[in-house]
Structures are given as C-alpha cells and as structure tokens.
Coordinates of C-alpha atoms and ligand atoms in Angstrom, one line a residue:
M195 CA 13.0 2.0 -29.2
E196 CA 9.7 2.2 -31.0
N197 CA 9.3 -1.6 -31.1
L198 CA 10.6 -2.2 -27.6
R199 CA 8.1 -4.7 -26.0
V200 CA 8.2 -6.3 -22.7
D201 CA 7.9 -10.1 -22.6
G202 CA 4.5 -10.8 -20.9
Q203 CA 5.2 -14.6 -20.7
R204 CA 8.6 -14.0 -19.0
L205 CA 7.0 -11.6 -16.5
W206 CA 4.3 -14.2 -15.8
D207 CA 6.9 -17.0 -15.4
S208 CA 8.9 -14.8 -12.9
L209 CA 5.7 -14.1 -10.9
M210 CA 4.9 -17.8 -10.7
E211 CA 8.5 -18.7 -9.7
M212 CA 8.4 -16.0 -7.0
A213 CA 5.0 -17.2 -5.8
K214 CA 6.5 -20.7 -5.0
I215 CA 8.3 -19.0 -2.0
G216 CA 5.7 -19.2 0.8
A217 CA 3.1 -20.8 -1.4
T218 CA -0.1 -21.7 0.4
P219 CA -2.5 -24.6 -0.4
K220 CA -5.2 -22.2 -1.6
G221 CA -2.9 -20.7 -4.2
G222 CA -1.7 -17.6 -2.4
V223 CA 1.5 -16.8 -0.5
C224 CA 2.4 -16.2 3.1
R225 CA 5.7 -14.3 3.1
L226 CA 5.8 -12.2 6.2
T227 CA 8.5 -9.5 6.3
L228 CA 12.0 -10.4 7.5
T229 CA 11.3 -14.2 7.8
D230 CA 13.3 -16.9 6.1
L231 CA 10.8 -16.9 3.2
D232 CA 11.2 -13.1 2.8
K233 CA 15.0 -13.7 2.7
Q234 CA 14.5 -16.4 0.0
S235 CA 12.4 -14.0 -2.1
R236 CA 15.0 -11.3 -1.8
D237 CA 17.9 -13.7 -2.7
L238 CA 16.0 -14.8 -5.8
F239 CA 15.3 -11.2 -6.8
I240 CA 19.0 -10.3 -6.4
S241 CA 20.1 -13.4 -8.4
W242 CA 17.9 -12.3 -11.3
C243 CA 19.1 -8.7 -11.1
E244 CA 22.7 -9.9 -11.1
E245 CA 22.0 -12.0 -14.1
A246 CA 20.7 -8.8 -15.7
G247 CA 24.0 -7.1 -14.9
C248 CA 22.8 -4.9 -12.1
R249 CA 24.8 -3.6 -9.2
I250 CA 23.0 -4.3 -5.9
A251 CA 22.8 -2.0 -2.8
V252 CA 21.0 -2.6 0.5
D253 CA 20.3 0.2 2.9
P254 CA 20.1 0.1 6.7
V255 CA 16.4 -0.7 6.7
G256 CA 16.8 -3.6 4.2
N257 CA 15.5 -1.8 1.1
I258 CA 17.2 -3.4 -2.0
F259 CA 18.3 -1.2 -5.0
A260 CA 19.3 -2.9 -8.2
R261 CA 20.9 -0.4 -10.5
R262 CA 21.3 -0.5 -14.3
P263 CA 23.7 2.3 -15.2
G264 CA 22.8 5.0 -17.6
R265 CA 24.9 7.1 -20.0
N266 CA 25.2 9.8 -17.4
N267 CA 25.5 8.3 -13.9
K268 CA 25.6 11.7 -12.2
L269 CA 21.9 12.0 -13.0
P270 CA 19.5 10.9 -10.2
P271 CA 18.1 7.4 -11.0
I272 CA 14.6 6.7 -12.3
L273 CA 13.3 4.3 -9.7
T274 CA 10.6 1.6 -9.9
G275 CA 9.6 -1.2 -7.7
S276 CA 7.3 -2.3 -4.9
H277 CA 7.5 -5.0 -2.1
L278 CA 8.0 -8.7 -1.8
D279 CA 6.5 -9.3 1.6
S280 CA 2.8 -10.4 1.9
Q281 CA 0.0 -10.6 4.3
P282 CA -0.4 -14.0 6.1
T283 CA -3.1 -14.9 3.6
G284 CA -1.7 -12.8 0.7
G285 CA -1.9 -13.3 -3.1
K286 CA 0.8 -13.8 -5.8
F287 CA 0.6 -10.3 -7.2
D288 CA 0.3 -7.7 -4.5
G289 CA 3.8 -6.1 -4.4
A290 CA 5.6 -8.9 -6.3
Y291 CA 4.0 -7.5 -9.6
G292 CA 5.6 -4.1 -9.1
V293 CA 9.0 -5.6 -8.3
L294 CA 9.0 -8.1 -11.2
A295 CA 7.5 -5.6 -13.7
G296 CA 10.6 -3.4 -12.8
L297 CA 12.9 -6.4 -13.4
E298 CA 11.1 -7.1 -16.8
V299 CA 11.7 -3.5 -17.8
L300 CA 15.4 -4.0 -17.1
R301 CA 15.5 -7.2 -19.0
T302 CA 13.7 -5.6 -22.0
L303 CA 16.2 -2.7 -22.0
N304 CA 19.0 -5.2 -22.0
E305 CA 17.6 -7.2 -24.9
G306 CA 17.0 -4.0 -26.9
A307 CA 20.6 -2.8 -26.0
V308 CA 19.0 0.4 -24.9
E309 CA 21.2 3.0 -23.2
T310 CA 19.2 5.3 -21.0
E311 CA 20.5 8.7 -20.1
A312 CA 19.8 8.4 -16.4
P313 CA 20.4 5.1 -14.5
V314 CA 17.3 3.0 -13.8
E315 CA 16.9 1.2 -10.5
V316 CA 14.5 -1.4 -9.3
V317 CA 13.7 -1.2 -5.6
V318 CA 12.3 -3.7 -3.1
W319 CA 10.9 -1.8 -0.1
T320 CA 11.0 -3.6 3.3
N321 CA 7.8 -4.4 5.2
E322 CA 5.2 -2.7 3.1
E323 CA 2.4 -4.8 4.6
G324 CA 2.7 -3.9 8.2
S325 CA 1.5 -7.3 9.2
R326 CA 4.4 -8.6 11.3
Y327 CA 5.7 -5.2 12.3
A328 CA 3.5 -2.1 12.5
P329 CA 3.2 0.5 11.0
A330 CA 3.0 -0.4 7.3
M331 CA 5.5 0.9 4.7
M332 CA 8.5 1.0 7.1
G333 CA 11.1 0.7 4.4
S334 CA 9.9 3.6 2.3
G335 CA 9.0 5.5 5.5
V336 CA 12.6 5.4 6.7
F337 CA 14.0 6.0 3.3
T338 CA 11.9 9.2 3.0
G339 CA 12.7 10.3 6.5
L340 CA 9.1 9.9 7.8
F341 CA 10.2 7.3 10.4
T342 CA 13.5 7.1 12.3
L343 CA 15.7 4.0 11.9
E344 CA 15.9 3.8 15.7
D345 CA 12.1 3.5 16.2
T346 CA 11.9 1.1 13.3
Y347 CA 14.6 -1.2 14.7
A348 CA 12.8 -1.2 18.0
A349 CA 9.4 -2.4 16.7
E350 CA 8.6 -5.8 18.0
D351 CA 6.5 -8.6 16.5
V352 CA 4.0 -10.7 18.6
D353 CA 6.9 -12.9 19.8
G354 CA 8.9 -10.0 21.0
V355 CA 11.5 -10.3 18.2
S356 CA 12.6 -6.8 17.2
F357 CA 12.7 -5.6 13.7
G358 CA 16.4 -4.9 14.0
E359 CA 17.2 -8.5 15.2
A360 CA 15.0 -10.0 12.4
L361 CA 16.7 -7.8 9.8
E362 CA 20.2 -8.7 11.0
R363 CA 19.2 -12.4 11.2
I364 CA 18.3 -12.6 7.5
G365 CA 21.4 -10.7 6.6
Y366 CA 19.8 -7.6 5.0
K367 CA 20.9 -4.9 7.4
G368 CA 22.9 -2.8 4.8
D369 CA 24.9 0.4 4.8
P370 CA 23.7 4.0 4.5
V371 CA 23.3 4.8 0.8
G372 CA 23.5 8.6 1.3
K373 CA 20.8 11.2 0.8
P374 CA 18.1 9.9 -1.4
D375 CA 18.1 11.6 -4.8
I376 CA 15.6 10.3 -7.2
G377 CA 14.7 11.6 -10.7
A378 CA 11.2 9.9 -10.6
Y379 CA 9.5 6.9 -9.1
F380 CA 7.0 4.7 -10.8
E381 CA 5.2 1.8 -9.1
A382 CA 3.0 -0.8 -11.0
H383 CA 0.4 -2.5 -8.8
I384 CA -2.8 -4.5 -9.0
E385 CA -5.7 -2.2 -8.3
Q386 CA -6.9 -4.1 -5.2
G387 CA -10.4 -2.7 -6.0
P388 CA -13.1 -3.5 -8.6
I389 CA -13.3 -0.3 -10.7
L390 CA -11.0 -1.2 -13.7
E391 CA -12.5 -4.7 -14.1
A392 CA -16.1 -3.4 -13.8
E393 CA -15.4 -0.8 -16.6
G394 CA -13.4 -3.2 -18.7
R395 CA -10.3 -1.0 -18.7
T396 CA -6.8 -2.1 -18.7
I397 CA -4.8 0.7 -17.1
G398 CA -5.5 2.8 -14.1
V399 CA -3.6 6.1 -14.3
V400 CA -3.3 6.8 -10.6
T401 CA -3.5 10.5 -9.9
G402 CA -3.0 10.3 -6.2
A403 CA -3.8 8.7 -2.9
Q404 CA -6.7 9.3 -0.5
G405 CA -6.3 11.3 2.7
Q406 CA -7.0 9.3 5.8
R407 CA -8.1 10.1 9.3
W408 CA -8.3 7.4 12.0
Y409 CA -10.1 7.7 15.3
E410 CA -10.5 5.8 18.5
V411 CA -13.8 6.2 20.3
T412 CA -14.7 5.2 23.9
L413 CA -18.3 5.4 25.0
T414 CA -18.8 5.0 28.7
G415 CA -22.2 4.4 30.4
M416 CA -22.9 2.1 33.3
E417 CA -22.9 -1.6 33.8
A418 CA -26.1 -2.9 35.4
H419 CA -28.1 -6.1 35.7
A420 CA -30.0 -6.9 32.5
G421 CA -33.1 -8.0 34.5
P422 CA -34.0 -5.5 37.2
T423 CA -32.8 -2.3 35.4
P424 CA -35.8 -0.6 33.7
M425 CA -35.2 0.6 30.1
A426 CA -35.6 4.3 30.9
R427 CA -32.8 4.2 33.5
R428 CA -30.1 2.6 31.4
K429 CA -26.8 4.0 30.2
D430 CA -26.1 1.4 27.6
A431 CA -22.8 2.1 25.9
L432 CA -23.5 -0.5 23.1
V433 CA -26.7 1.1 22.1
G434 CA -24.8 4.4 21.7
A435 CA -22.1 2.5 19.8
A436 CA -24.7 1.1 17.4
E437 CA -25.8 4.7 16.6
V438 CA -22.1 5.6 16.0
V439 CA -21.7 2.7 13.5
R440 CA -24.8 3.8 11.6
T441 CA -23.7 7.4 11.6
V442 CA -20.2 6.6 10.4
N443 CA -21.7 4.6 7.6
R444 CA -24.1 7.3 6.7
I445 CA -21.3 9.9 6.5
G446 CA -19.6 7.6 4.1
H447 CA -22.7 7.6 1.9
D448 CA -23.3 11.3 2.3
F449 CA -19.8 12.2 1.0
Q450 CA -20.0 10.3 -2.3
P451 CA -18.4 10.0 -4.6
D452 CA -15.0 9.0 -3.2
A453 CA -15.6 8.9 0.5
C454 CA -15.0 5.7 2.6
A455 CA -16.0 5.4 6.2
T456 CA -15.6 2.3 8.3
V457 CA -16.0 1.1 11.9
G458 CA -13.7 -2.0 11.8
M459 CA -13.2 -2.9 15.4
M460 CA -15.3 -2.9 18.5
Q461 CA -14.7 -4.1 22.1
V462 CA -17.6 -4.4 24.4
H463 CA -17.2 -4.3 28.1
P464 CA -17.8 -6.4 30.1
N465 CA -19.2 -8.5 27.2
S466 CA -21.5 -10.6 29.3
R467 CA -24.9 -11.7 28.1
N468 CA -26.8 -10.5 31.2
V469 CA -25.0 -7.2 31.9
I470 CA -25.9 -3.9 30.2
P471 CA -22.7 -2.9 28.4
G472 CA -20.9 -0.1 30.4
R473 CA -18.1 0.7 28.0
V474 CA -17.5 0.3 24.3
F475 CA -14.3 1.0 22.4
L476 CA -14.4 1.3 18.6
T477 CA -12.3 2.5 15.7
I478 CA -13.2 4.7 12.8
D479 CA -11.4 4.9 9.4
F480 CA -12.3 7.9 7.2
R481 CA -10.8 8.3 3.7
H482 CA -11.3 10.9 0.9
P483 CA -9.0 12.1 -1.9
D484 CA -9.9 15.7 -1.1
D485 CA -8.6 17.1 2.2
A486 CA -11.4 19.8 2.4
R487 CA -14.1 17.1 2.1
L488 CA -12.3 15.0 4.7
A489 CA -12.3 17.9 7.0
E490 CA -16.1 18.3 6.5
M491 CA -16.5 14.6 7.3
D492 CA -14.4 15.1 10.5
A493 CA -16.6 18.1 11.6
T494 CA -19.8 16.1 10.9
L495 CA -18.5 13.1 12.9
R496 CA -17.6 15.3 15.9
R497 CA -20.9 17.0 15.9
E498 CA -23.0 13.9 15.6
L499 CA -21.1 11.8 18.0
T500 CA -21.5 14.5 20.7
A501 CA -25.3 14.5 20.0
I502 CA -25.4 10.7 20.2
A503 CA -23.6 10.6 23.5
D504 CA -25.7 13.3 25.0
A505 CA -29.0 11.6 24.0
A506 CA -27.8 8.2 25.3
K507 CA -26.4 9.7 28.6
L508 CA -22.9 8.5 27.7
E509 CA -19.5 9.9 28.1
L510 CA -17.7 10.3 24.9
D511 CA -13.9 10.2 24.4
L512 CA -13.0 10.8 20.7
K513 CA -9.3 10.7 19.8
Q514 CA -7.9 11.2 16.4
I515 CA -4.9 9.0 16.0
L516 CA -3.9 9.5 12.4
D517 CA -4.1 12.4 10.0
F518 CA -2.7 11.6 6.6
A519 CA -3.1 14.3 4.0
A520 CA -4.3 13.3 0.5
T521 CA -1.2 12.8 -1.8
P522 CA -1.5 14.0 -5.3
F523 CA 1.1 12.4 -7.6
D524 CA 3.4 14.5 -9.7
P525 CA 1.5 15.8 -12.8
D526 CA 4.4 14.9 -15.2
C527 CA 4.6 11.4 -13.9
V528 CA 0.9 10.9 -14.1
D529 CA 1.1 12.3 -17.7
A530 CA 3.9 9.9 -18.6
V531 CA 1.7 7.0 -17.5
R532 CA -1.4 8.3 -19.4
K533 CA 0.7 8.8 -22.5
G534 CA 2.1 5.3 -22.2
A535 CA -1.4 3.8 -22.1
E536 CA -2.5 5.9 -25.0
R537 CA 0.5 5.1 -27.1
F538 CA -0.2 1.3 -27.0
G539 CA -4.0 1.7 -27.3
Y540 CA -4.8 0.4 -23.9
S541 CA -8.1 1.6 -22.5
H542 CA -7.5 3.6 -19.3
R543 CA -9.0 5.9 -16.8
D544 CA -7.8 8.2 -14.0
I545 CA -8.1 6.6 -10.6
I546 CA -7.4 7.4 -7.0
S547 CA -5.5 4.8 -4.9
G548 CA -7.7 3.6 -2.0
A549 CA -4.9 1.7 -0.3
G550 CA -1.5 3.0 1.0
H551 CA 1.5 2.3 -1.2
D552 CA 5.2 2.9 -0.9
A553 CA 4.7 5.4 -3.8
V554 CA 2.7 7.6 -1.5
Y555 CA 5.7 8.0 0.8
V556 CA 8.2 8.4 -2.0
A557 CA 5.9 11.2 -3.4
K558 CA 6.8 13.3 -0.4
I559 CA 10.4 13.6 -1.6
A560 CA 10.4 12.9 -5.3
P561 CA 8.1 13.0 -8.4
A562 CA 6.1 9.8 -8.3
G563 CA 3.3 8.0 -10.2
M564 CA 1.6 4.7 -10.2
I565 CA 0.1 2.3 -12.7
F566 CA -2.8 0.1 -11.8
V567 CA -4.0 -3.1 -13.6
P568 CA -7.3 -4.9 -12.9
C569 CA -7.5 -7.8 -10.5
E570 CA -10.2 -10.4 -10.5
D571 CA -13.3 -9.2 -8.7
G572 CA -11.2 -6.5 -7.1
I573 CA -10.0 -9.0 -4.5
S574 CA -6.6 -8.6 -2.8
H575 CA -5.0 -9.5 0.6
N576 CA -6.5 -12.9 -0.1
E577 CA -5.1 -16.1 -1.4
I578 CA -7.4 -16.1 -4.4
E579 CA -6.1 -12.8 -5.7
N580 CA -5.8 -13.1 -9.4
A581 CA -4.9 -11.0 -12.5
T582 CA -4.5 -11.9 -16.2
R583 CA -1.2 -12.3 -18.0
E584 CA -2.3 -9.8 -20.7
D585 CA -3.3 -7.0 -18.2
L586 CA 0.0 -7.5 -16.2
A587 CA 2.0 -7.3 -19.5
A588 CA 0.1 -4.1 -20.5
G589 CA 0.9 -2.5 -17.1
C590 CA 4.5 -3.4 -17.5
Q591 CA 4.6 -2.0 -21.1
V592 CA 3.2 1.3 -19.7
L593 CA 5.8 1.2 -17.0
L594 CA 8.6 0.7 -19.5
Q595 CA 7.3 3.6 -21.5
A596 CA 7.1 5.9 -18.4
V597 CA 10.6 4.9 -17.3
L598 CA 12.0 5.7 -20.7
D599 CA 10.1 8.9 -20.8
R600 CA 11.7 10.1 -17.6
A601 CA 15.1 8.4 -17.9
G602 CA 15.6 9.6 -21.5
A603 CA 16.9 7.2 -24.1
R604 CA 18.4 7.0 -27.5
Ligands
LIG784 ZN1 1.1 -3.9 -2.2

C-alpha cells in the first residue's frame, strides 16, 4: 500500500482519448450534455470501467456509478468523480479530469490487488455545466434531492427538446438506485483560477465553496428625445445603471479578500442612439465564502442602489433570485486531502472554490471534499484550457490516498 502509485501517463492518455470525442479545431471540446457526443463519452467511460471489473448502474437522471466492490459491501461506498459534459467552447480537463482520475484510482487499486474495506465508486454526474439545460449541476442536484426529477425532465433546450426526451434518446434513463448512502465523496478538478499557478503550488486543499447571491435589477426612468430634452430634466436609466455597475465593482473591492461582485448582463431600452434610455435591466452576481460578509455586501448593495435611484430620479426594482449559502466541506475529508498532499511532499495550500461543483451539492448529504490542481493561466471554460501531466498525476495520487483513507484498506 505504501508504494501504491497512480500511473500519470495512463491518466494522461485516457484524458487525451476522451478529448477526441467532441474535439474542436482549437484543441478544446464541445460535448454538450445528452447529445450523441455525450453518449459516446459515457459509452467509452463505461467500457473502461467494465474492463476494470466494475459493476455499472445508471440512475433516472442519467448519473453513472461504476462500483468496485470492497471487503464489506454493506458499508456505504466511497464515491469519487465529476462530469463528462462540457461548455460549447470547453477544455479537455474540466470535469473529465475528475472522472478519469477516479478511473485511474480504480486501475491502480486493481494493479496493486488492493482490497478496500468499503466499496469504491466512480460517478459521472449528468449536466454539470448547465449550458444546454439550466440550471447547472442537475444530476447531483436530483441525486441529493435539491431538484425534482419531474422539473428536471421538463427542462427544455433552445430547440424545445426536453431533458427527459434527450436522456431517453441517448439511452441513459436508468432505474432508481434507492436512497443515496455515501461514506464520503471526493472530487478532483482543475482549479479554474490562477492562485495555485501564481504561487507555484501543486495541490489546492479545497475547504469549501463560496456563498452566492444573484440579483436582477430594473431601473426605470423616462424615454425622451436626445436633442430637445435639457440635461436637468432627464430621467436617464442608463446613467443610473452606470452608477450601479461602479458601485457593485466597488463593493467587490471593499470586501476583500475573497469577495467577488459582477454585473454580467445589461439590457438597455429602447437601445436607440438618439433616445434617452428609459429602462435598464441588469444582473448582479455576489460571492463570498463567509455568509456574514455576504449579508453585509447585500445590505450595502440595497442601501446604495436606493440612493442611486433617488438621486437619478429613477424607479428601482431589485429582486434577489438566488441565495446559495457558503458550503464548508467536511473537516475529515479536507484533512484526508491535506494529509495526502503532505505525505507525497506536494506543495499545497487551502483554497476556496470560486465555481460551483457537484461536490457542493453532494456536501449537503454526505461528507465531501475536493482536490484542485493548477491550470495554465487559470483559464477554463475555454478551448485553450491546459494543465500539466505532472500536476494532474499529483492530484490523482492525493485522490487515491484520500479514497484509501476513507475506504480503509489492508
Ligand atoms: Zn467542472
């Protein structure tokens, strides 16, 4: 057990083989959920797991579970995995790394003839990306009871094809697998941010995920002719919106370290060059790992937006549409990851996940943890997404150690 080492080259080769499915000319992948390409990637994963001696189960939302039995199969399994779907201009590593690192763990256990106490399962979650069907993380959301199967089946893509139809068409509508009972869940993932690379560290010990609050704002003034209307008489909704953008950005800076604040979308009405804008719709995305700080950001936003609207003689409609509490990961799982990194001498640091991941949903029902590895320039959701063979192997080695730690092995 002491000398059990994952095969970094085999992991890399599997990643490159998987990346051929939906490969784009710029070196990325386009593998939208529940498409023929998604089916191909699932089929390939299953064929590899069957070669590794696993039993396969598919649940009603299309999540795939590949099980390697343990000595005591009454124990809840130790789960690891991620997703195989991608953004339209996605990279080779987002999601696929976590799935194939899980597979590499199973292959390494097989090679070492290691018998774990608890069974080990590699899971592929359906529609993590939320690109073809919203919201994101549907598979883990249904699995953990956050979303209903009914709502999920009814979701439609832009062509009006329902999730249920698409799932059935690719043959991955499975049977109920019973109440989820999980010993622990670990997910390996590229960081999708620049911190590890900038600090020259190999392993991110993920301690939790940020809380998020999303808002929709409508500012209403009055349309008027851009020529005859004197400046003093205007109710220009876009001028108010510009203040809102600056304020949101300033709140992000004021709540450092760790806060993120973004206006990502804006619609100007009537959007005509010689009409004073009468109405602006915009979205705000606030994130912070500490719920108390997030609540302060919220209070600041409400106070300042009211003041902006008053000063600009605008009507303000501020709706909060998402309130996602910060999710700390299980201390024992976090510890297992940290110990794994230390044991193999990998440089590491604690890190908060800025993005959503299936692990965040699983953390609601089971002990969960995540392992981050650096990615080039912190770029992800982009075809040029890249990571090194060595870092990916190191993350996988830590994953193996964490799984063994929780599954128990002789
Ligand atoms: Zn991902």
